[in-house]
Amino acid sequence: MIDLEGRGLEILRWFLAIAAGAIVIPIQSWLFRSGSIALWDVDPTRWVASIFERASLIVWLVSLIGSVIWYIMAVQMRRHFAPPKDTKSAMVKWWIVLLLPLLSLIGNIWVFGGASTVAFPWFVGFLLLNMVLTFWLSTAVSTPSPLAHVVPLAFEIRRVLRID
């Protein structure tokens, strides 16, 4: 049986945040394909299939991997975590793990960003949203309670969502 008061609930919240990051990708793709976001310098269907979805999936996957790495680290740190003493080093570790999705975001913008000047701001914004939902939200809502204040703005989102 899963302990919903402990790690089970953390994992459930993690899964829901990861799912939110995955669900927005088809919605974003539809916005381009349907013409809700007009692209006149490329064929929207071809651009979405060959550029946008590929870049989005890369950012989502790397963000997911970063989130898993952080969760494993946080669970390990929880055992011997002393808030005043260990907070700064835990924050540094979170920011280092954030480099993974951030570098994937920057790399995708570098590689694929020039394919459409019209889509570029949407492309960057959607990739950033995907990274925020998948990495930041999942780490904010699933980090064990003693370390929750380590993730930027996690305390605020957890209060709004009535977590802990």
Short mmCIF file of C-alpha atoms in Angstrom, two decimals:
data_model
loop_
_atom_site.label_atom_id
_atom_site.label_comp_id
_atom_site.label_asym_id
_atom_site.label_seq_id
_atom_site.Cartn_x
_atom_site.Cartn_y
_atom_site.Cartn_z
CA MET A 1 0.00 0.00 0.00
CA ILE A 2 1.25 3.50 -0.81
CA ASP A 3 1.70 5.79 2.16
CA LEU A 4 -0.27 8.83 0.94
CA GLU A 5 0.86 10.83 3.94
CA GLY A 6 4.53 10.43 3.04
CA ARG A 7 6.48 9.67 -0.08
CA GLY A 8 3.45 8.35 -1.97
CA LEU A 9 1.78 11.75 -1.96
CA GLU A 10 5.05 13.43 -3.01
CA ILE A 11 5.31 11.05 -5.95
CA LEU A 12 1.66 11.59 -6.89
CA ARG A 13 2.17 15.39 -6.90
CA TRP A 14 5.36 14.90 -8.95
CA PHE A 15 3.50 12.77 -11.49
CA LEU A 16 0.66 15.29 -11.83
CA ALA A 17 3.12 18.15 -12.45
CA ILE A 18 5.00 16.09 -15.04
CA ALA A 19 1.67 15.23 -16.70
CA ALA A 20 0.74 18.94 -16.81
CA GLY A 21 4.00 19.62 -18.64
CA ALA A 22 3.22 16.83 -21.12
CA ILE A 23 -0.40 17.86 -21.67
CA VAL A 24 0.43 21.40 -22.78
CA ILE A 25 2.60 20.25 -25.70
CA PRO A 26 -0.29 18.96 -27.86
CA ILE A 27 -2.33 22.05 -26.95
CA GLN A 28 0.53 24.31 -28.04
CA SER A 29 0.97 22.29 -31.25
CA TRP A 30 -2.74 22.63 -31.97
CA LEU A 31 -2.54 26.41 -31.54
CA PHE A 32 0.04 26.53 -34.34
CA ARG A 33 -1.65 23.97 -36.60
CA SER A 34 -5.13 25.49 -36.26
CA GLY A 35 -3.91 28.95 -37.17
CA SER A 36 -4.75 30.42 -33.76
CA ILE A 37 -1.12 31.49 -33.81
CA ALA A 38 -0.54 32.55 -37.41
CA LEU A 39 2.70 31.47 -39.07
CA TRP A 40 3.14 32.97 -42.50
CA ASP A 41 6.85 32.30 -43.03
CA VAL A 42 6.64 28.48 -42.73
CA ASP A 43 4.15 25.68 -43.29
CA PRO A 44 2.65 25.35 -39.79
CA THR A 45 2.02 21.60 -39.99
CA ARG A 46 5.54 20.82 -41.18
CA TRP A 47 7.16 23.26 -38.71
CA VAL A 48 5.21 21.85 -35.76
CA ALA A 49 6.08 18.25 -36.68
CA SER A 50 9.75 18.78 -37.51
CA ILE A 51 10.75 21.61 -35.15
CA PHE A 52 8.32 22.48 -32.38
CA GLU A 53 7.30 19.03 -31.18
CA ARG A 54 10.86 17.74 -31.32
CA ALA A 55 12.19 20.70 -29.31
CA SER A 56 9.29 20.50 -26.85
CA LEU A 57 9.80 16.80 -26.23
CA ILE A 58 13.53 17.30 -25.68
CA VAL A 59 12.92 20.08 -23.13
CA TRP A 60 10.18 18.01 -21.46
CA LEU A 61 12.36 14.89 -21.24
CA VAL A 62 15.42 16.72 -19.92
CA SER A 63 13.22 18.59 -17.42
CA LEU A 64 11.73 15.27 -16.31
CA ILE A 65 15.21 13.77 -15.85
CA GLY A 66 16.33 16.83 -13.89
CA SER A 67 13.24 16.58 -11.72
CA VAL A 68 13.94 12.91 -10.97
CA ILE A 69 17.55 13.71 -10.11
CA TRP A 70 16.41 16.48 -7.75
CA TYR A 71 13.81 14.30 -6.06
CA ILE A 72 16.34 11.53 -5.43
CA MET A 73 18.82 14.08 -4.06
CA ALA A 74 16.14 15.69 -1.88
CA VAL A 75 15.04 12.36 -0.43
CA GLN A 76 18.67 11.59 0.41
CA MET A 77 19.23 15.05 1.93
CA ARG A 78 16.05 14.84 4.01
CA ARG A 79 17.59 12.19 6.24
CA HIS A 80 20.25 14.51 7.64
CA PHE A 81 18.90 17.94 6.73
CA ALA A 82 19.44 20.69 9.29
CA PRO A 83 17.55 23.75 7.96
CA PRO A 84 19.72 26.66 9.01
CA LYS A 85 22.99 24.91 8.21
CA ASP A 86 22.15 22.93 5.05
CA THR A 87 19.70 25.23 3.28
CA LYS A 88 22.26 27.15 1.24
CA SER A 89 24.03 24.03 -0.03
CA ALA A 90 20.68 22.43 -0.93
CA MET A 91 19.70 25.56 -2.87
CA VAL A 92 22.98 25.44 -4.77
CA LYS A 93 22.30 21.80 -5.65
CA TRP A 94 18.81 22.67 -6.93
CA TRP A 95 20.20 25.46 -9.12
CA ILE A 96 22.87 23.11 -10.48
CA VAL A 97 20.22 20.53 -11.40
CA LEU A 98 18.20 23.35 -13.03
CA LEU A 99 21.11 23.78 -15.45
CA LEU A 100 20.08 20.55 -17.23
CA PRO A 101 16.66 21.77 -18.43
CA LEU A 102 17.96 25.30 -18.86
CA LEU A 103 20.76 24.14 -21.16
CA SER A 104 18.29 22.01 -23.13
CA LEU A 105 16.06 25.08 -23.52
CA ILE A 106 18.96 27.24 -24.69
CA GLY A 107 20.25 24.48 -27.00
CA ASN A 108 16.86 24.04 -28.64
CA ILE A 109 16.48 27.77 -29.12
CA TRP A 110 19.97 27.87 -30.64
CA VAL A 111 19.40 24.91 -32.97
CA PHE A 112 15.75 25.35 -33.95
CA GLY A 113 14.99 29.01 -33.19
CA GLY A 114 15.92 30.33 -36.62
CA ALA A 115 13.43 28.16 -38.50
CA SER A 116 10.67 30.77 -38.22
CA THR A 117 11.07 34.38 -37.18
CA VAL A 118 7.32 34.72 -36.78
CA ALA A 119 7.10 31.74 -34.43
CA PHE A 120 10.27 32.58 -32.49
CA PRO A 121 8.69 34.43 -29.53
CA TRP A 122 5.98 31.77 -29.20
CA PHE A 123 8.57 29.02 -29.58
CA VAL A 124 10.71 30.44 -26.77
CA GLY A 125 7.71 31.17 -24.55
CA PHE A 126 6.19 27.72 -24.99
CA LEU A 127 9.51 25.94 -24.37
CA LEU A 128 9.99 28.04 -21.24
CA LEU A 129 6.46 27.22 -20.07
CA ASN A 130 7.12 23.51 -20.68
CA MET A 131 10.32 23.70 -18.63
CA VAL A 132 8.63 25.61 -15.80
CA LEU A 133 5.71 23.18 -15.61
CA THR A 134 7.83 20.08 -15.89
CA PHE A 135 10.90 20.97 -13.81
CA TRP A 136 10.02 23.81 -11.47
CA LEU A 137 6.43 22.82 -10.65
CA SER A 138 7.32 19.17 -10.15
CA THR A 139 10.20 20.04 -7.82
CA ALA A 140 8.14 22.66 -6.01
CA VAL A 141 5.24 20.34 -5.19
CA SER A 142 7.10 17.07 -4.62
CA THR A 143 10.19 18.11 -2.67
CA PRO A 144 9.99 16.61 0.84
CA SER A 145 8.55 19.10 3.35
CA PRO A 146 11.76 19.79 5.31
CA LEU A 147 13.40 20.96 2.06
CA ALA A 148 10.37 22.65 0.47
CA HIS A 149 11.75 26.14 1.05
CA VAL A 150 14.86 25.25 -0.99
CA VAL A 151 13.00 25.42 -4.33
CA PRO A 152 12.32 29.06 -5.30
CA LEU A 153 8.67 30.04 -4.70
CA ALA A 154 7.81 26.49 -3.63
CA PHE A 155 6.52 27.67 -0.28
CA GLU A 156 4.08 30.01 -2.01
CA ILE A 157 2.77 27.47 -4.53
CA ARG A 158 2.45 24.84 -1.82
CA ARG A 159 0.42 27.27 0.29
CA VAL A 160 -1.86 28.09 -2.65
CA LEU A 161 -2.32 24.37 -3.40
CA ARG A 162 -2.70 23.62 0.35
CA ILE A 163 0.19 21.17 0.41
CA ASP A 164 1.55 20.35 3.89
#
